[in-house]
Short mmCIF file of C-alpha atoms in Angstrom, two decimals:
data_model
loop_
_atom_site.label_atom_id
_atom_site.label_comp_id
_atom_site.label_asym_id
_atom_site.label_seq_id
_atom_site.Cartn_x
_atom_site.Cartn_y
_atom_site.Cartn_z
CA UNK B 725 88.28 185.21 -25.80
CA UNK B 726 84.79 186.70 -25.79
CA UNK B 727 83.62 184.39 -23.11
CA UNK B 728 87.05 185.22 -21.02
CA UNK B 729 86.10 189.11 -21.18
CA UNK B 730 82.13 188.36 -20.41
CA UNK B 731 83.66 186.51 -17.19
CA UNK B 732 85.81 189.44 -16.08
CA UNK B 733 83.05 192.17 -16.57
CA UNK B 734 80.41 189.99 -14.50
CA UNK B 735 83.47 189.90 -11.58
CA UNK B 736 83.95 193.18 -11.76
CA UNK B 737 79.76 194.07 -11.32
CA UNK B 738 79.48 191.49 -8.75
CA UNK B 739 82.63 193.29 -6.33
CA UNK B 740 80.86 196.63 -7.29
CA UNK B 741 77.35 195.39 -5.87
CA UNK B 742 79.52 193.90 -2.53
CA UNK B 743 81.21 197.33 -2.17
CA UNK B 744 78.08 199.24 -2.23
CA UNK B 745 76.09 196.76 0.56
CA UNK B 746 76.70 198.45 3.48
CA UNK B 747 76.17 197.17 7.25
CA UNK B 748 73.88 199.71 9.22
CA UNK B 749 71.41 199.73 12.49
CA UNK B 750 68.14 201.85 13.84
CA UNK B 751 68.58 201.09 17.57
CA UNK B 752 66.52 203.13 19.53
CA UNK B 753 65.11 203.63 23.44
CA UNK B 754 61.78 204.29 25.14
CA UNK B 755 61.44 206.13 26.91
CA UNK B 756 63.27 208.56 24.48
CA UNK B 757 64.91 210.56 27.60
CA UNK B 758 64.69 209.47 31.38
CA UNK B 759 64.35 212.19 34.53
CA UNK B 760 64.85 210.43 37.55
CA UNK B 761 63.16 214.15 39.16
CA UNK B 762 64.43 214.57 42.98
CA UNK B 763 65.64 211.39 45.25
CA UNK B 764 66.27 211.27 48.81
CA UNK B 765 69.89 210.67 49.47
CA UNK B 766 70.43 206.80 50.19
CA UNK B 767 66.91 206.19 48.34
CA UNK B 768 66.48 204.26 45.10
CA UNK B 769 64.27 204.02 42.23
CA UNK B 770 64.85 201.73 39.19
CA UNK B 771 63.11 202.48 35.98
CA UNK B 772 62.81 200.00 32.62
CA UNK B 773 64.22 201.01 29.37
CA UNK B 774 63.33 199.28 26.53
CA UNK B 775 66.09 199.16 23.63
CA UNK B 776 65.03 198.11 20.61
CA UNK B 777 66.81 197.07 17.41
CA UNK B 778 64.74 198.33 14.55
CA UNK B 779 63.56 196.49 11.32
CA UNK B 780 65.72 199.29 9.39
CA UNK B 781 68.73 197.54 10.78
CA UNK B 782 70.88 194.97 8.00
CA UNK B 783 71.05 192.45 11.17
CA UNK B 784 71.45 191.35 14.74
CA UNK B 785 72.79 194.31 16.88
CA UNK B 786 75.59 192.95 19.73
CA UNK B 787 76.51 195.97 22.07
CA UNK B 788 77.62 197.33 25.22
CA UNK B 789 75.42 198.83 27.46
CA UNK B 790 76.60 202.07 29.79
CA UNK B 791 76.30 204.84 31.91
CA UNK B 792 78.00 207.88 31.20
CA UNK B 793 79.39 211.00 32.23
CA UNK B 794 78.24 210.61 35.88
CA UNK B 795 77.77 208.33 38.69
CA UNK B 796 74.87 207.46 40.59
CA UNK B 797 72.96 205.24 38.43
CA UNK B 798 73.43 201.16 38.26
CA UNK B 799 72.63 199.12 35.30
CA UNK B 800 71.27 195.99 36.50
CA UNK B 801 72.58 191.86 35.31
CA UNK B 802 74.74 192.36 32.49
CA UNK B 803 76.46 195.46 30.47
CA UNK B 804 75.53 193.28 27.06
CA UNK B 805 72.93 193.22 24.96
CA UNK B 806 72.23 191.06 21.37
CA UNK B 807 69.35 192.15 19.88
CA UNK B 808 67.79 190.89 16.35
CA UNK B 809 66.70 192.98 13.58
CA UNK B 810 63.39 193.90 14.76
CA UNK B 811 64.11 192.42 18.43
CA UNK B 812 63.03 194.37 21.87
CA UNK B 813 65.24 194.03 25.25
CA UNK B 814 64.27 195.61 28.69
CA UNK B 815 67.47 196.84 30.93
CA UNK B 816 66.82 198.02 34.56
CA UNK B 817 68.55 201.45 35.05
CA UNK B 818 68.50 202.03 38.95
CA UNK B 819 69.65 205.94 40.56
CA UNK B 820 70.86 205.89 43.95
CA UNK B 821 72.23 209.81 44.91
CA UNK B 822 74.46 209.62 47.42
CA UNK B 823 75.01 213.51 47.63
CA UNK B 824 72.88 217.06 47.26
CA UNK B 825 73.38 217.44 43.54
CA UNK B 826 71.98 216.19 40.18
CA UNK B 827 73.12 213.85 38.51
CA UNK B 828 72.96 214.14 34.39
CA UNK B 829 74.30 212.14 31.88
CA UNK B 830 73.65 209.73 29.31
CA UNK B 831 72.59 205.88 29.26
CA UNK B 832 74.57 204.83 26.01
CA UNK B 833 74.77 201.32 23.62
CA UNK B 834 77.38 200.58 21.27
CA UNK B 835 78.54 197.99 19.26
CA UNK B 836 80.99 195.75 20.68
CA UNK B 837 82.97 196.51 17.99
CA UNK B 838 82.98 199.76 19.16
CA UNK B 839 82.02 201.83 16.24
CA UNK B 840 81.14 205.11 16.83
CA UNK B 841 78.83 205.21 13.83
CA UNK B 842 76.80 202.02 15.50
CA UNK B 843 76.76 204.23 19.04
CA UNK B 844 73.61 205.43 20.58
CA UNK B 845 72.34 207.58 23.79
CA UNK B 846 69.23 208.98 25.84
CA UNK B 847 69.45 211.29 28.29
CA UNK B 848 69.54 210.59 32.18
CA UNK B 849 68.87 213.05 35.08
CA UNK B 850 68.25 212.91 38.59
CA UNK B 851 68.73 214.98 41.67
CA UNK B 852 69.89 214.09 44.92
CA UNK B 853 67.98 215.88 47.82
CA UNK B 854 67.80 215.50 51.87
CA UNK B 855 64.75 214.05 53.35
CA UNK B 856 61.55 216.13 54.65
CA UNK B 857 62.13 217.62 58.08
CA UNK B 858 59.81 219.60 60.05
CA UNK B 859 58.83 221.40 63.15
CA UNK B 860 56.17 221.96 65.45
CA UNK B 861 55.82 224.33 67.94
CA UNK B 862 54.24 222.52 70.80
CA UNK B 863 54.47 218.93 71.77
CA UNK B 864 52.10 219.32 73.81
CA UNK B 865 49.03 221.34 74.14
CA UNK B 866 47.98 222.35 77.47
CA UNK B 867 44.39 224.23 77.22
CA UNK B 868 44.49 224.72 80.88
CA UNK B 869 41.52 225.92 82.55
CA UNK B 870 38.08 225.52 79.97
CA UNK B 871 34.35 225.73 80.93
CA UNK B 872 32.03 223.66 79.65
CA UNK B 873 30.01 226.21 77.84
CA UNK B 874 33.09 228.04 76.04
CA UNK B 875 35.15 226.02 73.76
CA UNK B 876 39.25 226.72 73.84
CA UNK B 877 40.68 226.72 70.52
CA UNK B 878 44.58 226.78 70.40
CA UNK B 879 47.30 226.71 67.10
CA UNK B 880 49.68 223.63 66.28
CA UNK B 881 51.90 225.28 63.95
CA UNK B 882 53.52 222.28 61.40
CA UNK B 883 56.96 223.91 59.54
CA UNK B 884 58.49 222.00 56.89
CA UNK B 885 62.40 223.20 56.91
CA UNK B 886 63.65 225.05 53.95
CA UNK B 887 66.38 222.05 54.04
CA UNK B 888 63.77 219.35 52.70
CA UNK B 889 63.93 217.93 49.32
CA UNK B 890 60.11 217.68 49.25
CA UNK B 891 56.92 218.87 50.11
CA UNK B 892 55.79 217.44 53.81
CA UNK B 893 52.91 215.32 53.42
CA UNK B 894 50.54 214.75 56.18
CA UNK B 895 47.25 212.73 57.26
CA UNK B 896 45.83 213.23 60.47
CA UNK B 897 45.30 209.45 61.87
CA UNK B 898 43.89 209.65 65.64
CA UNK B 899 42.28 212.04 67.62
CA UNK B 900 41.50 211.42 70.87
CA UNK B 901 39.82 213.12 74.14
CA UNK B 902 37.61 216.10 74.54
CA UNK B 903 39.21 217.45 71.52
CA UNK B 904 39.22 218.14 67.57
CA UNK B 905 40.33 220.28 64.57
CA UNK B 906 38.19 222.89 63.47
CA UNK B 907 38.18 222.29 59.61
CA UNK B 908 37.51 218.41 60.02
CA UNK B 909 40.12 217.79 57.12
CA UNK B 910 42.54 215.07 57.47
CA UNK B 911 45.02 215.56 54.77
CA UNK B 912 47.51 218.44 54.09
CA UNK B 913 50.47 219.09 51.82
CA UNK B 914 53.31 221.90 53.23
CA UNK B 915 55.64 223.11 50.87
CA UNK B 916 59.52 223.15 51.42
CA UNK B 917 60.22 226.09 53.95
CA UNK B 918 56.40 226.43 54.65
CA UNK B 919 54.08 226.58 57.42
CA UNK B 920 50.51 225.14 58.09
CA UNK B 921 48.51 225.96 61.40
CA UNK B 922 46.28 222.92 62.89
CA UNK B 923 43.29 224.80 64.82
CA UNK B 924 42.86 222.19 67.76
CA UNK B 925 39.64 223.37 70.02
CA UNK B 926 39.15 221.62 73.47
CA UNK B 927 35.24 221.46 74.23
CA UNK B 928 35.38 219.78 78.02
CA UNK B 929 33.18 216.50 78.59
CA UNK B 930 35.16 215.35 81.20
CA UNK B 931 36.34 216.71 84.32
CA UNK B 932 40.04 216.35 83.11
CA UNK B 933 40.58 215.08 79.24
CA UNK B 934 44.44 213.83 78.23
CA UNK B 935 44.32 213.23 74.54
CA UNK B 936 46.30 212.94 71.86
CA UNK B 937 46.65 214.26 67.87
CA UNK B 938 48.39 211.95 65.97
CA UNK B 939 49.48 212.47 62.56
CA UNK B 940 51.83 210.02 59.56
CA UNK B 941 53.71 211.86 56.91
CA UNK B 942 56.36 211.62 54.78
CA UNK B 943 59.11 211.93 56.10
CA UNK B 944 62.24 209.54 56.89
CA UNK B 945 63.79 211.33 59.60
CA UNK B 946 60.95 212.54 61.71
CA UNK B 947 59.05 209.57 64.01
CA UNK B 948 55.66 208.37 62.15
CA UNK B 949 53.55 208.81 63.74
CA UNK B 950 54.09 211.87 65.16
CA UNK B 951 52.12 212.52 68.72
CA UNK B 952 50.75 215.69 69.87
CA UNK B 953 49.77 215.45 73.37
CA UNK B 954 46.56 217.33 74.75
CA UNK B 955 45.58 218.49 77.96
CA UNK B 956 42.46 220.31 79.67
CA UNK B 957 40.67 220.29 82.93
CA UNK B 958 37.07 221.11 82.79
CA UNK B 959 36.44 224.93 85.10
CA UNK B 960 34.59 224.34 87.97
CA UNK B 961 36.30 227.66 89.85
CA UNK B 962 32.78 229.08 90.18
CA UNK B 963 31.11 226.08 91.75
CA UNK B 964 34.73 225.59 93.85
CA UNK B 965 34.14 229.74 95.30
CA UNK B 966 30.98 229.10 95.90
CA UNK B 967 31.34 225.67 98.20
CA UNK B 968 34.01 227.57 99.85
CA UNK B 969 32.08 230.46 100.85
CA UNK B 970 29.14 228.25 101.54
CA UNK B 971 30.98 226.26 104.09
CA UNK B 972 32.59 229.51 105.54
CA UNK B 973 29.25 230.94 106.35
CA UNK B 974 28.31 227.28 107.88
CA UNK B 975 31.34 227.69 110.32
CA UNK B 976 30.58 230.84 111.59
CA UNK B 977 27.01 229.85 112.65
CA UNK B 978 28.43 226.97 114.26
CA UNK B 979 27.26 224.63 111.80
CA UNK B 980 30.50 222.81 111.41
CA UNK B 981 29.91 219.68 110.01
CA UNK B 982 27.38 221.55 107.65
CA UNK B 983 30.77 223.47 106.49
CA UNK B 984 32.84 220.41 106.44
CA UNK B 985 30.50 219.12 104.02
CA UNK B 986 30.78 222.12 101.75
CA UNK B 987 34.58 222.15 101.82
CA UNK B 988 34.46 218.06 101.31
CA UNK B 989 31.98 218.39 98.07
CA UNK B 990 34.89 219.68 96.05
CA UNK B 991 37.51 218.01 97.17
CA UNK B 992 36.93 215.92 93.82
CA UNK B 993 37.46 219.07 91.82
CA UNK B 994 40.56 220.95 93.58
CA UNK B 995 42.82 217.42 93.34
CA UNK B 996 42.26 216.61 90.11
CA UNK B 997 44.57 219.22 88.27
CA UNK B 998 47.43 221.34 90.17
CA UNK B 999 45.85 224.61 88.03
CA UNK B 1000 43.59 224.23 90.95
CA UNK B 1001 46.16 224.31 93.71
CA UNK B 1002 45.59 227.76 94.79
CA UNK B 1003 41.60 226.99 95.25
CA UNK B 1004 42.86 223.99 96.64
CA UNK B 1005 44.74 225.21 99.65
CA UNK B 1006 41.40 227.47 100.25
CA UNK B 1007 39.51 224.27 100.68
CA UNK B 1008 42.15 222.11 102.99
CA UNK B 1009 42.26 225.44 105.27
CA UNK B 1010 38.51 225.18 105.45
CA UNK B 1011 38.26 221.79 105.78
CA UNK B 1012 41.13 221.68 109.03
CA UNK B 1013 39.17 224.20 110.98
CA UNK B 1014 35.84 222.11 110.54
CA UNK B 1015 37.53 218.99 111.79
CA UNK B 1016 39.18 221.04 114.75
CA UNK B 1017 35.66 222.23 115.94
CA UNK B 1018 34.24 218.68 115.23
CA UNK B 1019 37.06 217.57 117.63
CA UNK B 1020 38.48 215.36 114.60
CA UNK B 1021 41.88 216.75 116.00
CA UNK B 1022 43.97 214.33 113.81
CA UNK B 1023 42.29 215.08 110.59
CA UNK B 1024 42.04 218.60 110.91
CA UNK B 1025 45.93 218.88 111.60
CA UNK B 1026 46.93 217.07 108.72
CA UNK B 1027 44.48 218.74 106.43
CA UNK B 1028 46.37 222.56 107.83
CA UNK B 1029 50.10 220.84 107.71
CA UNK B 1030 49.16 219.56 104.19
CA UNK B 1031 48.95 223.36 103.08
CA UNK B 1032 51.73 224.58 105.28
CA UNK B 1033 54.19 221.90 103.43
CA UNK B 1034 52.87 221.75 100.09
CA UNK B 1035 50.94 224.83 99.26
CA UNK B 1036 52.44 227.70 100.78
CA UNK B 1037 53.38 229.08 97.69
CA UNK B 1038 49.61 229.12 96.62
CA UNK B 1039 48.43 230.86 99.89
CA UNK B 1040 48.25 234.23 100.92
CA UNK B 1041 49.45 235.55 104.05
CA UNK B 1042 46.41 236.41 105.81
CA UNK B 1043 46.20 232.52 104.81
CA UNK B 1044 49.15 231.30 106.43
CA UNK B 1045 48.26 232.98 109.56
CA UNK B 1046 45.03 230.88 109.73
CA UNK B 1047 47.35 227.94 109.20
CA UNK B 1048 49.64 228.79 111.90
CA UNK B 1049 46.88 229.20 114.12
CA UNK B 1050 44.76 226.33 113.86
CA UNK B 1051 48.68 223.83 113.68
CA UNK B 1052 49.33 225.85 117.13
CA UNK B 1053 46.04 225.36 119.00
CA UNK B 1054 45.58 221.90 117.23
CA UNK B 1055 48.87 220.57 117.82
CA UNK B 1056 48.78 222.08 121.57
CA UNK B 1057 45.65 220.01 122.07
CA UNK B 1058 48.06 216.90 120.66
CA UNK B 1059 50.90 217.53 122.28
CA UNK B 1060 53.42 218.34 119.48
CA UNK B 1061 54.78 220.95 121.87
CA UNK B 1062 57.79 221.78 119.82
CA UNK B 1063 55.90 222.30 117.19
CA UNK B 1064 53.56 224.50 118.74
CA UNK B 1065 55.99 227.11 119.71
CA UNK B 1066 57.27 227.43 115.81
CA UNK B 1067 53.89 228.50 114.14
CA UNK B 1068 52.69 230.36 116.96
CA UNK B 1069 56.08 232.07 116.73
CA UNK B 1070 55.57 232.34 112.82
CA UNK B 1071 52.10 234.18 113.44
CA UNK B 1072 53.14 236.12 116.63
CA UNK B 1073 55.89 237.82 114.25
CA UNK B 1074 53.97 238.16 111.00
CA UNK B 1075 50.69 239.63 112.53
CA UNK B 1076 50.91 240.61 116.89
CA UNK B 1077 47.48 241.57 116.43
CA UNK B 1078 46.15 238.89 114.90
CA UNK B 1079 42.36 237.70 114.63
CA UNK B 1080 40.88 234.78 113.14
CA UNK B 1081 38.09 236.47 110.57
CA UNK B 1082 35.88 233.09 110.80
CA UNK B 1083 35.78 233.15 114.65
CA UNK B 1084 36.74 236.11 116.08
CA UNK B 1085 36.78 234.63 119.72
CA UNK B 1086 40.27 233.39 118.51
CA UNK B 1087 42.98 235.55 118.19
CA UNK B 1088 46.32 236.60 119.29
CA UNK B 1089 46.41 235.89 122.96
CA UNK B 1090 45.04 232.64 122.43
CA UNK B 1091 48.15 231.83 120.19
CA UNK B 1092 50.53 233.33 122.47
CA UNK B 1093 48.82 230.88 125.12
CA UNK B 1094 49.61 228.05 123.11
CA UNK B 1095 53.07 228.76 123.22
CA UNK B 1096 52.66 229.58 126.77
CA UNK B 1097 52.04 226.27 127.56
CA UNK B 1098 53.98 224.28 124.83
CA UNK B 1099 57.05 226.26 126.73
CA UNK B 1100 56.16 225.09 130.19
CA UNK B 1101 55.10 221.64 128.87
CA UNK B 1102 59.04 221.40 127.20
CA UNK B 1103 60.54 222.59 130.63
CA UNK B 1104 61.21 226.21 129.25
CA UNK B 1105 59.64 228.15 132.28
CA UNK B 1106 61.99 231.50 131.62
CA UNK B 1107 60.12 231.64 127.97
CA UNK B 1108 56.79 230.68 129.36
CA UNK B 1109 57.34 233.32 132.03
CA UNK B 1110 58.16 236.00 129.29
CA UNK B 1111 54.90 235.53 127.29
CA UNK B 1112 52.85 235.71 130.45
CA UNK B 1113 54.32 238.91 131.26
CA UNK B 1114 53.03 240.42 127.58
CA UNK B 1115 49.44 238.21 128.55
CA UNK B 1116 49.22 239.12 131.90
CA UNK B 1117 51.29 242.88 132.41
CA UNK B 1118 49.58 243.97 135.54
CA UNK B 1119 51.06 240.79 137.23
CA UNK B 1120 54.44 240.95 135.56
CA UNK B 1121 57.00 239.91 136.16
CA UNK B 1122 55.95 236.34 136.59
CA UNK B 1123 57.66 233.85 138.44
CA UNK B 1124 59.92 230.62 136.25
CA UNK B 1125 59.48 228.96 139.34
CA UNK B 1126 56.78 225.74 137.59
CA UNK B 1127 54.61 225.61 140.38
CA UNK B 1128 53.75 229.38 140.42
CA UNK B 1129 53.92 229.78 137.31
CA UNK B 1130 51.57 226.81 136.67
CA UNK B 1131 49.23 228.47 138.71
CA UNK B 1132 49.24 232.36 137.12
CA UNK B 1133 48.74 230.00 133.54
CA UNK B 1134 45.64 228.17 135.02
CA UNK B 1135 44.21 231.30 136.37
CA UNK B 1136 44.55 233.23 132.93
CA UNK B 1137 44.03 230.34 130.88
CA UNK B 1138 40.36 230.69 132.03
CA UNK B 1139 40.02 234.29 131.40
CA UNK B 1140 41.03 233.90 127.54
#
């Protein structure tokens, strides 16, 4: 009997000790908490989070691994995890925002059991932003215009847009041509919504430099690298002036292939930019009337007709009466007739009383013989007629008849 009840009471200590064993787990993650911090929409980043099951646990941990409370983040292989008491696991936890906003929740483990007392979290945040986007105000830089012995400095102004979700981040890469940036620094940071101003200075080498700045940044949207085109032309207007005035000084003397000369030394200068056109007409008009005189009939018209079709707007008037004048007697001496009577008709109306300035010899009446004989050369005696009558009043009216006429043009053509 006393051995029955010594049996019962050792049952009865042995249940109590089962009762009070009690199954229980340290499970823990590193980092502690997880901030993703901003992400370009359609961007990823994957970061590793070690879970570990601690040596305070009674045993081997089996769970379920998960993200909740928001979407956005993808746990990579599989949602299980067994660790042993004391055992580590890594799990790849990748955020991919697909929209402006952030994304916070918790990365969670629990038993598969499901047990809320065997359940643990971290915290996980990330924001979802747009990509860097920026501005500048030129695309290309045109310096125009620069002597040699004064440097041209002009802004590139860089604006990141108050739309980016990050800081614009650039490193200048290339520069090329007569050209470079004041502060010799290559690397810059613009905040979101902010502005930075390049100072590019053009100091001309060359007669015409076409560079570039290039620069790589940061962001997904804009091209990489970006190109800033540069442009200059080297001033030679005071060397241009003076050739010009040179070879008009040659003409007058009668030194005409002296003034040719002139005109032709900067020929190289005047076509290499069109900023240059104006100066440019100045020496073709020069040039023409030196041929004309050198009897290069030919070269000299097509040097005048080069102005009259392509820089008239880059010509004074006083100018274009010079042109009309040398085309008319030129193109008399050629026979483009037709043409003959339209500029001296275009000078005859602009200026009656016109005279050459670089030869004085030539002047109105000489034009109005021109057209004088470009009429009777087309057949149009009545017209001819007419302007002899203004050349010649004492003996108007003149006769259309050709062979009279013919002869009243011969006899004043000699008196011009």
């Amino acid at each position: 009997m006393r051995i029955t009840k010594l049996l019962f009471v050792a049952v009865i200590i042995l249940s109590s000790c089962k009762k009070e064993t009690k199954t229980q787990y340290d499970v823990t993650f590193s980092p502690s908490e997880l901030d993703y911090g901003s992400m370009e929409l359609g961007q990823s980043k994957t970061e590793t989070i070690t879970v570990t099951n601690n040596d305070g646990s009674s045993g081997t941990y089996v769970g379920i691994l998960e993200v909740m409370d928001t979407p956005g983040y993808t746990i990579e292989g599989e949602n299980n995890i067994s660790l042993d008491k004391g055992a580590s696991q890594e799990v790849k936890l990748t955020f991919k925002p697909t929209a402006l906003q952030t994304y916070q929740g918790r990365f969670t483990v629990i038993d598969e059991s499901r047990e809320l007392d065997f359940f643990y979290e971290m915290p996980i945040k990330g924001t979802g932003v747009g990509p860097v986007r920026f501005s500048t105000n030129e695309t290309i830089l045109s310096f125009g215009l620069v002597r040699d012995d004064s440097p041209k400095t002009m802004d590139l102004a860089i604006h990141n847009s108050p739309t980016s979700g990050f800081p614009l981040n650039i490193t200048i890469s290339k520069t090329t041509g007569d050209f470079f940036i004041a502060d010799n620094q290559t690397d810059y940071i613009i905040d979101i919504g902010g502005s930075l101003t390049l100072k590019v200075t053009y100091s001309p080498v060359s007669l015409v430099s076409n560079g570039s700045l290039e620069f790589t940044h940061n962001s997904s949207v804009n091209s990489s690298p970006t190109t800033i085109y540069l442009k200059g032309v080297m001033d030679k207007t005071d060397d241009i002036i003076s050739s010009i005035s040179s070879g008009w000084t040659k003409f007058e003397t009668g030194n005409y292939s002296g003034g040719m000369d002139d005109f032709q030394n900067v020929m190289t200068f005047v076509t290499i930019s069109s900023l240059y056109d104006s100066l440019h007409s100045k020496v073709l008009v020069g040039r023409g009337w030196s041929y004309a005189f050198m009897r290069n009939y030919n070269e000299g018209y097509d040097d005048l007709l080069k102005v009259y079709n392509d820089y008239a707007g880059h010509t004074t008037s006083q100018a274009m009466f010079d042109i009309y004048a040398g085309l008319a007697i030129i193109g008399n001496l050629s026979g483009f007739y037709s043409d003959v009577i339209t500029y001296a008709s275009a000078l005859l109306t602009g200026d009656a009383d016109y005279v050459f300035s670089h030869k004085t010899t030539i002047d109105h009446k000489d034009i109005r013989m021109t057209r004088v004989q470009a009429y009777y050369n087309i057949g149009d005696f009545v017209k001819a007629a007419g302007d002899m009558d203004v050349l010649d009043s004492a003996n108007a009216p003149h006769s259309s008849d050709p062979t009279t006429l013919l002869s009243a043009i011969q006899a004043l053509s000699g008196s011009l």
